[in-house]
Coordinates of C-alpha atoms in Angstrom, one line a residue:
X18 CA 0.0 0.0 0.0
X19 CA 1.2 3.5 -0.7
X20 CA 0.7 6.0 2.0
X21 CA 0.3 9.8 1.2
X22 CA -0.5 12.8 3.0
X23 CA -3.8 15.5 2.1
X24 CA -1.7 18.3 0.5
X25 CA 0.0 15.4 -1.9
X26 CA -3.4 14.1 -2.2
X27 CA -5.1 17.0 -3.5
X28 CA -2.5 17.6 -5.9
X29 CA -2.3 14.4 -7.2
X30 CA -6.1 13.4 -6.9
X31 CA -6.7 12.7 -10.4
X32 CA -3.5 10.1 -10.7
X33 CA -4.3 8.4 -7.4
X34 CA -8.2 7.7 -8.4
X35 CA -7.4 6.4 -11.5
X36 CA -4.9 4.0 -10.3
X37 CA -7.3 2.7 -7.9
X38 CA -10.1 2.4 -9.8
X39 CA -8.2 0.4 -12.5
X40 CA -7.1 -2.0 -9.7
X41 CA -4.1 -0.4 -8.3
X42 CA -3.1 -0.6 -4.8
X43 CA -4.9 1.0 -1.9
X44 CA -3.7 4.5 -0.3
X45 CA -3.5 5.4 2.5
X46 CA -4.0 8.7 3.7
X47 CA -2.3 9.6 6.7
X48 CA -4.0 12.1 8.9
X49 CA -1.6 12.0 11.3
X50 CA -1.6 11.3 15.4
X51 CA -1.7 7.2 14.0
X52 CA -5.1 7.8 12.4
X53 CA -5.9 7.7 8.8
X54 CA -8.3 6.9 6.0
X55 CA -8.0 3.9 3.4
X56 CA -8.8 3.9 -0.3
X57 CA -9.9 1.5 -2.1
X58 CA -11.5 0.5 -5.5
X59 CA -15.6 -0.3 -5.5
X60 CA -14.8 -3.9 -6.9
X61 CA -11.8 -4.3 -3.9
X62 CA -14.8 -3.5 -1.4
X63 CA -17.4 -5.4 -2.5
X64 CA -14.7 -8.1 -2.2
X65 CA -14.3 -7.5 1.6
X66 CA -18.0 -6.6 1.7
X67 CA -18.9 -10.4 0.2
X68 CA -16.4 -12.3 2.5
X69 CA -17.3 -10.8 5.6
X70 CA -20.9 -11.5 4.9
X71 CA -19.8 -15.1 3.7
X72 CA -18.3 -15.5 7.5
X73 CA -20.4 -14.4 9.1
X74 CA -22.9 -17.2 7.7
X75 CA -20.2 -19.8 8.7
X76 CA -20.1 -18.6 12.2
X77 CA -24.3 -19.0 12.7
X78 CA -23.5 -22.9 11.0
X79 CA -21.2 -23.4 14.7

């Protein structure tokens, strides 16, 4: 994962969504004081989205 800051962010918004959303790595914006925001692409999400619903029916099988 890369990791950038706002101001680079800004700058650079147009290059960093496109690389996402064509299946590029996740960011990760640091906001500083160990927070921060992660981006990633719709199809990336839906992917965590559909295995954490897929576990969750495993763990109402125990």
């Amino acid at each position: 994962m890369r990791t950038t800051n706002d101001i680079d962010l800004a700058v650079n918004l147009d290059k960093y969504v496109s690389s996402i959303a064509d299946g590029g790595e996740p960011v990760i914006l640091d906001c500083g004081g160990n927070k921060g925001i992660v981006i990633i692409s719709l199809d990336e999400y839906n992917s965590l989205k559909r295995n954490e619903y897929l576990l969750s029916l495993k763990d109402k099988c125990k």
